[in-house]
Coordinates of C-alpha atoms in Angstrom, one line a residue:
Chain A
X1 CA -17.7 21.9 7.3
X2 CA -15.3 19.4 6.0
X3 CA -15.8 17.7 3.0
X4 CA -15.7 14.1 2.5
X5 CA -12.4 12.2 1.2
X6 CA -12.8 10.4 -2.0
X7 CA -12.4 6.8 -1.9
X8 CA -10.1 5.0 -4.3
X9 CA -9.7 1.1 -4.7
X10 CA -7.9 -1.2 -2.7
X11 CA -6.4 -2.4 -5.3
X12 CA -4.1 -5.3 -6.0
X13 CA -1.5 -5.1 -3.1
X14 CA -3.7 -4.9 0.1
X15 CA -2.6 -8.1 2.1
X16 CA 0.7 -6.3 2.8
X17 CA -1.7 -4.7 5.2
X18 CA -5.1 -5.6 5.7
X19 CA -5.2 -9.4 6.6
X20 CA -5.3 -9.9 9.7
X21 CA -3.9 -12.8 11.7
X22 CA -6.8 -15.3 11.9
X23 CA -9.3 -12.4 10.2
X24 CA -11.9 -14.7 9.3
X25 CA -12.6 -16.0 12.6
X26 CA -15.0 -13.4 14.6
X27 CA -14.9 -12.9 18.0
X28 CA -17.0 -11.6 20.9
X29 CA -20.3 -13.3 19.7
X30 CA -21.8 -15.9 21.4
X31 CA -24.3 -18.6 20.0
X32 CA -24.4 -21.3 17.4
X33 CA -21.1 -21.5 15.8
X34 CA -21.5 -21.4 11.8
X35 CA -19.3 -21.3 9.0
X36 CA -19.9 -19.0 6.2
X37 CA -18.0 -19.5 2.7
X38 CA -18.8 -18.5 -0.9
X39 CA -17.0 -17.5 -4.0
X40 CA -17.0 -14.0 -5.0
X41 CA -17.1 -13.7 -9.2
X42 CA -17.0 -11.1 -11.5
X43 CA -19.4 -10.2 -15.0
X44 CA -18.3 -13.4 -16.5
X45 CA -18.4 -15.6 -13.5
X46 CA -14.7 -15.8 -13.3
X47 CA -13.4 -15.5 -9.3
X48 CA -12.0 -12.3 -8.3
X49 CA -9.2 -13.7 -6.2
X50 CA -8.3 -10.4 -5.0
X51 CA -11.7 -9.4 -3.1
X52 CA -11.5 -8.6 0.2
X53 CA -14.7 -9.9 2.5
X54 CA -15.4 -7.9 6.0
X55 CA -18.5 -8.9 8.1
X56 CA -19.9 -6.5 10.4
X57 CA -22.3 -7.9 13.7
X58 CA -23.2 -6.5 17.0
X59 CA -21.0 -8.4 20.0
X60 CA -22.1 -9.4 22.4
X61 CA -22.2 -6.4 25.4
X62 CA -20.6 -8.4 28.2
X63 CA -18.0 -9.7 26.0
X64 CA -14.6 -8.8 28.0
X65 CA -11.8 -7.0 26.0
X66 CA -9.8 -9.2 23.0
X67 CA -6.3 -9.5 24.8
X68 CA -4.5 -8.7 21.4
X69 CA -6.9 -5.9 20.7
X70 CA -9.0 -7.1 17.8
X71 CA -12.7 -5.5 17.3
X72 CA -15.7 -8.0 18.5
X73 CA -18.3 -8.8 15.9
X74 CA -15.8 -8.0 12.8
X75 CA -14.7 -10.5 10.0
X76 CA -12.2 -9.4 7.3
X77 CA -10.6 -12.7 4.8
X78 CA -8.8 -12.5 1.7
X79 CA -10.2 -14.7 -1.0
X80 CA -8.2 -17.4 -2.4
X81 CA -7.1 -18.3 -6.2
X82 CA -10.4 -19.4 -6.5
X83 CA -12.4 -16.5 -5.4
X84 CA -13.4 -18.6 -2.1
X85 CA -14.0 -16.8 1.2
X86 CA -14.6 -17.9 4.6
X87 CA -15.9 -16.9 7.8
X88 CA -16.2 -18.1 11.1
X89 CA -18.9 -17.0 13.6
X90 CA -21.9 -17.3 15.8
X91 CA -25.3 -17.3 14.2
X92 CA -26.3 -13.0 14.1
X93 CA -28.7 -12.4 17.0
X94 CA -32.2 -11.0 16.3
X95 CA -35.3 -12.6 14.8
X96 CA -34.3 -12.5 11.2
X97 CA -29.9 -12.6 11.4
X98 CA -27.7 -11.6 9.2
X99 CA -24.4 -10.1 9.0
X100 CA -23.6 -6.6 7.1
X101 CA -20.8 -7.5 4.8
X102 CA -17.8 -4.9 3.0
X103 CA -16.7 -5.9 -0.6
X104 CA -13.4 -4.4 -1.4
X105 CA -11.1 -5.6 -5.0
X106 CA -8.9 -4.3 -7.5
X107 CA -11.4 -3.1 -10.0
X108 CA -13.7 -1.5 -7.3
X109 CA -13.1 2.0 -6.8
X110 CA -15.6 2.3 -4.3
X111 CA -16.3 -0.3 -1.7
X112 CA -19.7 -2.2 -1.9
X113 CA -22.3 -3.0 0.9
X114 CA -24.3 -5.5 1.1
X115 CA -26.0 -8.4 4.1
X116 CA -26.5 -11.9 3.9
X117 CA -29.2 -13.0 5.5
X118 CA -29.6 -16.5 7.2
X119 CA -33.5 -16.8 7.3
X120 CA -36.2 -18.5 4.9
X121 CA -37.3 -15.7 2.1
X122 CA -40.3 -15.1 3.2
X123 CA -38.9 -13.9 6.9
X124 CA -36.4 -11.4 4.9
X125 CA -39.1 -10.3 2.5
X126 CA -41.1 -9.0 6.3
X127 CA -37.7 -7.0 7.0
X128 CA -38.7 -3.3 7.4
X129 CA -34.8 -2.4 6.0
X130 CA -35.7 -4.9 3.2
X131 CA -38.8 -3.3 2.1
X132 CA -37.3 -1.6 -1.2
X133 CA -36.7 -5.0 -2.6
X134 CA -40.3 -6.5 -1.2
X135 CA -41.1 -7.3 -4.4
X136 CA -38.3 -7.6 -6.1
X137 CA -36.7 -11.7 -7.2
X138 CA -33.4 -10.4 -6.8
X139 CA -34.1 -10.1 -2.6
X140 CA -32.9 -13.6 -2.9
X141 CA -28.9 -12.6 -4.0
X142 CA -29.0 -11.7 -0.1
X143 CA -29.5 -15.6 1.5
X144 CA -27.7 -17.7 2.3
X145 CA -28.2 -21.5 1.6
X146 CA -27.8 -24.0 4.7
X147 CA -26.0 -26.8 3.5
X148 CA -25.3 -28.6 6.8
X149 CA -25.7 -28.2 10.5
X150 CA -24.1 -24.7 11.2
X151 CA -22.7 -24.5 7.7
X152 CA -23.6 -22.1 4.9
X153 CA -23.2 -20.9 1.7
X154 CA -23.6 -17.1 -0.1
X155 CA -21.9 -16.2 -3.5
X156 CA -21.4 -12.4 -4.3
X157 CA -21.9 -12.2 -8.0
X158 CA -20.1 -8.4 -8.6
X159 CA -22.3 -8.1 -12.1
X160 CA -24.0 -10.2 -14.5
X161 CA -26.3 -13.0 -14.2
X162 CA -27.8 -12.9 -10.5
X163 CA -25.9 -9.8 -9.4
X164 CA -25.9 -9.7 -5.9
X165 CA -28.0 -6.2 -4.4
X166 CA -26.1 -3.6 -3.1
X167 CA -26.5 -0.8 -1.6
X168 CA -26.2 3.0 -1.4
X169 CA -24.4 4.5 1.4
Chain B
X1 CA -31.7 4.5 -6.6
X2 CA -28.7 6.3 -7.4
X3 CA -27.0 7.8 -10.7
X4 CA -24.4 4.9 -11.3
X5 CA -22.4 6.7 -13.6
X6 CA -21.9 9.7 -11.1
X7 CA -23.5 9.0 -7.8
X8 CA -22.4 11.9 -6.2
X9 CA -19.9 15.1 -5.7
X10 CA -17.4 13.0 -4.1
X11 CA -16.5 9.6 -4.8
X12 CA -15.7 7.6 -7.9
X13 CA -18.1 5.5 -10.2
X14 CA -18.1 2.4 -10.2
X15 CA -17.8 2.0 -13.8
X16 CA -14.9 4.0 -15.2
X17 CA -13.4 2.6 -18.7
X18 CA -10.6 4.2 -17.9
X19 CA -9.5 2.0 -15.0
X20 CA -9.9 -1.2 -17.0
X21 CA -10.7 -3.5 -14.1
X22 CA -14.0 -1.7 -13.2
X23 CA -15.7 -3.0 -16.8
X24 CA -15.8 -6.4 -15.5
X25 CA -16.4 -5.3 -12.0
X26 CA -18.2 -2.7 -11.5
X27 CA -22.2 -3.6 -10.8
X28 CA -24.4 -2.7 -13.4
X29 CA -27.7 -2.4 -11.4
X30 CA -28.6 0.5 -9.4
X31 CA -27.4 0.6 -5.7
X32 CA -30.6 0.1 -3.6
X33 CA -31.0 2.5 -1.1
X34 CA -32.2 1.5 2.1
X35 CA -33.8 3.3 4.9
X36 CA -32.2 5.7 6.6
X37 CA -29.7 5.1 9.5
X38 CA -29.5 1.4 8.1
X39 CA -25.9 0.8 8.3
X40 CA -25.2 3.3 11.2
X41 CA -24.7 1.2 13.6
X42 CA -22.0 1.5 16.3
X43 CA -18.9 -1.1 15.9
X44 CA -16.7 -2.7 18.5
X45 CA -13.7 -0.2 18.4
X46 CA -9.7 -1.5 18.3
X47 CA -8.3 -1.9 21.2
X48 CA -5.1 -0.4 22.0
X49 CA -3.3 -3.8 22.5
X50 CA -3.6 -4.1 18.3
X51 CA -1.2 -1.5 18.2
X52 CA 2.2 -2.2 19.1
X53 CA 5.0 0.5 19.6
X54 CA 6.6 1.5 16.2
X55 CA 4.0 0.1 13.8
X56 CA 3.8 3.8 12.9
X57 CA 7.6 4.1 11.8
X58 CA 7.9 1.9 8.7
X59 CA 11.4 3.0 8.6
X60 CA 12.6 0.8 11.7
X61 CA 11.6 -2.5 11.1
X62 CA 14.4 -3.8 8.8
X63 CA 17.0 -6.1 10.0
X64 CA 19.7 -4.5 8.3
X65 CA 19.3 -1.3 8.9
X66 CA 17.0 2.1 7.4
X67 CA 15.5 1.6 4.0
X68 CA 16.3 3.5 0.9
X69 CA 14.9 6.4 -0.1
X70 CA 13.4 10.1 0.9
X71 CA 12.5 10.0 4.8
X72 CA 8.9 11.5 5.5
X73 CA 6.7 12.2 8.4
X74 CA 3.2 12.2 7.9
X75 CA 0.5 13.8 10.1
X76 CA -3.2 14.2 9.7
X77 CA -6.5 14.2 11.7
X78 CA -9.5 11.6 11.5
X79 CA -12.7 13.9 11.6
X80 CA -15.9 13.4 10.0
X81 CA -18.0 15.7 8.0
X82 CA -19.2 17.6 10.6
X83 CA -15.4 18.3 11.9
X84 CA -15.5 15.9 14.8
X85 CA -12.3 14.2 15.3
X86 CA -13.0 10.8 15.2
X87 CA -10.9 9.2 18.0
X88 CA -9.1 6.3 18.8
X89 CA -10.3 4.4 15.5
X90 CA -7.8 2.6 13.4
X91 CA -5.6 3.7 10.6
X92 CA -4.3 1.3 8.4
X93 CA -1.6 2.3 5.3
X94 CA 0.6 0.4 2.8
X95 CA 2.7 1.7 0.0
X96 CA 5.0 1.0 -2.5
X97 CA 8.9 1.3 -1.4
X98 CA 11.4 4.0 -2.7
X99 CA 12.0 2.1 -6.0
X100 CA 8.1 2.0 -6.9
X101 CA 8.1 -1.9 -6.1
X102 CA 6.0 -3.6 -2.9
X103 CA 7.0 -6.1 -0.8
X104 CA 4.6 -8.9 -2.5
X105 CA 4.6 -11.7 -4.6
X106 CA 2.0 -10.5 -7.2
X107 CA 4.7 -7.3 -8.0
X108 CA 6.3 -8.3 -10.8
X109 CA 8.2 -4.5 -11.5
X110 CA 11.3 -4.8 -12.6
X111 CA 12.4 -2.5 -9.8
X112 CA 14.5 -3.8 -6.5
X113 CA 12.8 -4.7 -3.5
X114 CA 14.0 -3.0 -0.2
X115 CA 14.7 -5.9 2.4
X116 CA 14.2 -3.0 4.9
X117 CA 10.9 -2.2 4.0
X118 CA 7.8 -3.8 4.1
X119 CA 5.6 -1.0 3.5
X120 CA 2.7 -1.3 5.9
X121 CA 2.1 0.5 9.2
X122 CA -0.7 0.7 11.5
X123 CA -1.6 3.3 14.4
X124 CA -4.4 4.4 16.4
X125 CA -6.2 8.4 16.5
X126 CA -5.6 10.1 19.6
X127 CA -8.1 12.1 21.6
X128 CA -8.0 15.2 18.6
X129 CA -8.3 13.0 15.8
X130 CA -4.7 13.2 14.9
X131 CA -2.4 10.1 13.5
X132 CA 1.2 10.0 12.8
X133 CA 3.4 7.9 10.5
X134 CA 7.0 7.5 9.9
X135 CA 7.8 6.3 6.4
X136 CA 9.5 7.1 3.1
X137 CA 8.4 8.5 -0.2
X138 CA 6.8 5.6 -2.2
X139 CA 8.4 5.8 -5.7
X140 CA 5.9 5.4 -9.2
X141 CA 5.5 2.3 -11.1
X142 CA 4.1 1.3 -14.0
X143 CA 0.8 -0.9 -14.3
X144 CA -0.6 -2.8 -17.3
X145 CA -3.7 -0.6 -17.6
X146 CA -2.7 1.2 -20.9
X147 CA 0.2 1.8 -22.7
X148 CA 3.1 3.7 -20.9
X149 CA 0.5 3.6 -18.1
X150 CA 2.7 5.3 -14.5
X151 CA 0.5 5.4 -10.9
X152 CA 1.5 8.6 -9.6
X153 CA 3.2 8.5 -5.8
X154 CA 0.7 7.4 -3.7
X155 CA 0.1 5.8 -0.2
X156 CA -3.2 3.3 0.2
X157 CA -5.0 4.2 3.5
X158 CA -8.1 2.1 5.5
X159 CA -10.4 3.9 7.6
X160 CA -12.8 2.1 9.8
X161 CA -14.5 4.6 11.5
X162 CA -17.2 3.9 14.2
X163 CA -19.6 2.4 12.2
X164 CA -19.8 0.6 8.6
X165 CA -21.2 3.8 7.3
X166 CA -18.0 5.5 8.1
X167 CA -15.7 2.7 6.0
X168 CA -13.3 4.2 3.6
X169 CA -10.4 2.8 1.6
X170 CA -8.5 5.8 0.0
X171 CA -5.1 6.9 -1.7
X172 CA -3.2 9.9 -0.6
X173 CA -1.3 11.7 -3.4
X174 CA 1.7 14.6 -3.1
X175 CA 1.6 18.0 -4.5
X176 CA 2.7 18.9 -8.0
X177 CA 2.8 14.9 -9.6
X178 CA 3.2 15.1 -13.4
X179 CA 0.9 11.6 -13.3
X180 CA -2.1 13.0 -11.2
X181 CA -3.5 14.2 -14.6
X182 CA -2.8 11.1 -16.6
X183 CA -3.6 8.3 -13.8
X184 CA -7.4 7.1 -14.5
X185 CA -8.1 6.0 -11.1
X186 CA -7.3 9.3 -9.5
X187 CA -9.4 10.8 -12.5
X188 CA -12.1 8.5 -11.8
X189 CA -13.2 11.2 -8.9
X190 CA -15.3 14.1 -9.6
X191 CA -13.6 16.9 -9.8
X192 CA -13.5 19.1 -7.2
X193 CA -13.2 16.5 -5.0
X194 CA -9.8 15.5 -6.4
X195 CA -7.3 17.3 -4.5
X196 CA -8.9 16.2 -1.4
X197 CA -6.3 13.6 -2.0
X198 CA -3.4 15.1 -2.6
X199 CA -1.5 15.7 1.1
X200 CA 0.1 19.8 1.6
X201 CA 4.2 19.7 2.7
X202 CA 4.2 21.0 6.0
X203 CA 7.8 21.4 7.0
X204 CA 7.0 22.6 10.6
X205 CA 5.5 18.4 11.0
X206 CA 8.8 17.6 9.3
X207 CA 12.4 16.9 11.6
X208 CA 15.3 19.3 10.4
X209 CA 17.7 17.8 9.0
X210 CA 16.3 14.2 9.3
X211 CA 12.8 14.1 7.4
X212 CA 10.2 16.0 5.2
X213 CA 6.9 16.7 6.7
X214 CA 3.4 15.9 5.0
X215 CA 0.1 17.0 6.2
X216 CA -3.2 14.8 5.0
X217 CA -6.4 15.0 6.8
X218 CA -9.4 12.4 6.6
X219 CA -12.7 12.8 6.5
X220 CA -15.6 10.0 7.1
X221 CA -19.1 10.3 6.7
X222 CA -20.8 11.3 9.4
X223 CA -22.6 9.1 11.5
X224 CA -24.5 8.9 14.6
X225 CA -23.2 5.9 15.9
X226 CA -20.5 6.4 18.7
X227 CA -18.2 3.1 19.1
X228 CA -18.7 0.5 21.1
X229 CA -16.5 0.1 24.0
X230 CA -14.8 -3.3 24.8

């Protein structure tokens, strides 16, 4: 059997190659358009301007071909100067939505996993997948907040104070 | 819950004082595993149109002609840990030119930029697995890290595989680099699992008398999920 290749960080030089044209906006999902932006920050709260944000979602399965080729249901934005990200999509399908999400910077020599969920806490705290953190106040790193019709907010805190949960993969 | 400061045979921790960006970034509670089979789930594959013709040749996209430096073919399979070639999935590389300098603003190495070469290149696994990549040999550069601090030769790749299980970001290395053994973010991975990394010359991939052949193989997780089509 093959053995796995070790990952190494992205490091600080990734939009030669990664952004794509228009990156943040998904396509191939149909539904309620929403808007999803937060600031991604290190230990000491301070932005990590260099993170890269993918979003991961099942298309839709009629959705035709993209003509230029891009995957359906996938997200990947640069944060700014400021550590801001946004993304562009329909609302996740499913009873209790969210959207798998890829966290890639300088600094990070692995990638990190994580989800936002758009649902009320108690809905996410029912989630069979979420039943190692049942009971655990730090299930809420993982929600987002509404602040507006189709317009939400999630902040990835990498360590620290309100450390977002990842996960093993 | 995993081991943070070694969670397994293979990749990196997250914290490694070494690699001084990790202190501040590196999460300090335990990864939280979640049920099995979680994240395999299948994703909507590339299409073939996101590819154009020569995005594999990084050596033919400058307006004045063939950038500097030592001409090298590089050819490798996508497979995953059970060998399965993983097939038409995206590769994704960008490296440093001849000099050691890339082609962005945030580079501030005193070394020249190469206006014919931009140092990123794209292609798509065929039906074995196997990707191929025109370039040149990235030169070393230094890095504020420590003092006297050099990353070895390297070449950044992106894997996305057929499901977010299967998502890698990695750095290929060459054979015999003096800096392997001082640079702490190759160091940062277990050893044994080091010289996964580092690609084998294989002239017979090479073109006489034109350029050098390199060998590198991937390998993924494995995963159930198969991809999408679209």
């Amino acid at each position: 059997m093959p053995q796995r290749s070790p990952s190494q960080t992205v490091g600080p030089y990734y939009a030669i190659a990664l952004p794509w044209n228009d990156g943040g906006r998904v396509t191939g999902c149909s539904g309620e358009r929403i808007v999803l932006e937060g600031h991604v920050r290190d230990g000491t709260g301070q932005p990590v301007p260099d993170a890269l944000v993918e979003t991961w979602q099942a298309p839709d399965r009629d959705a035709s071909p993209s003509k230029d080729g891009r995957p359906h249901g996938f997200g990947r934005v640069s944060a700014d100067a400021t550590g801001l990200f946004r993304i562009e999509t329909a609302m996740p399908r499913g009873p209790v939505p969210y959207l798998d999400v890829t966290i890639l910077a300088r600094g990070l020599l692995r990638h990190l996993h994580t989800r936002v969920y758009f649902a009320d806490e108690a809905r996410v705290r029912g989630e069979a997948a979420m039943a190692p953190l049942a009971s655990s106040p730090r299930l809420a790193t993982l929600i987002a907040r509404r602040e507006g019709a189709g317009h939400y907010h999630w902040d990835v805190r990498l360590q620290g104070e309100g450390e977002t949960v990842f996960f093993a993969t | 819950m995993n081991d943070m400061t070694r969670p397994d045979a293979t990749d990196p921790p997250y914290l490694y004082p070494g690699y001084r960006s990790t202190t501040l970034r590196a999460p300090k509670q335990p990864l939280v595993q979640l049920p099995a089979g979680t994240l395999d789930v299948p994703f909507a594959t590339v299409g073939k149109a996101f590819v154009k013709d020569g995005d594999n040749d990084l050596t033919v996209h400058g307006k004045a002609g063939a950038p500097l430096g030592e001409r090298m073919i590089l050819t490798g399979r996508l497979l995953d840990d059970t060998g399965r070639p993983i097939r038409k999935s995206l590769v994704e590389i960008w490296q440093a030119n001849a000099s050691g300098r890339y082609h962005h603003g945030g580079d501030q190495h005193d070394a020249p930029l190469d206006p014919n070469f931009a140092g990123l290149g794209r292609t798509m696994t065929d039906d074995d697995g196997r990707y191929r990549f025109m370039t040149v040999k990235p030169g070393s550069y230094p890095w504020p890290n420590h003092p006297n601090a050099w990353r070895p030769q390297h070449i950044h790749f992106s894997l996305l595989g057929n499901a977010p299980v299967q998502r890698l970001v990695t750095q290929m290395y060459f054979p015999g680099d003096p800096l392997l053994a001082l640079d702490p973010i190759y160091q940062s991975i277990p050893e044994g699992a080091r010289e996964r990394l580092i690609c084998r010359l294989d002239l017979d991939a090479g073109v006489e008398n034109y350029a050098l052949g390199y060998q590198f193989d991937i390998v993924l997780a494995g995963a159930k999920s198969t991809p999408l089509g679209i």
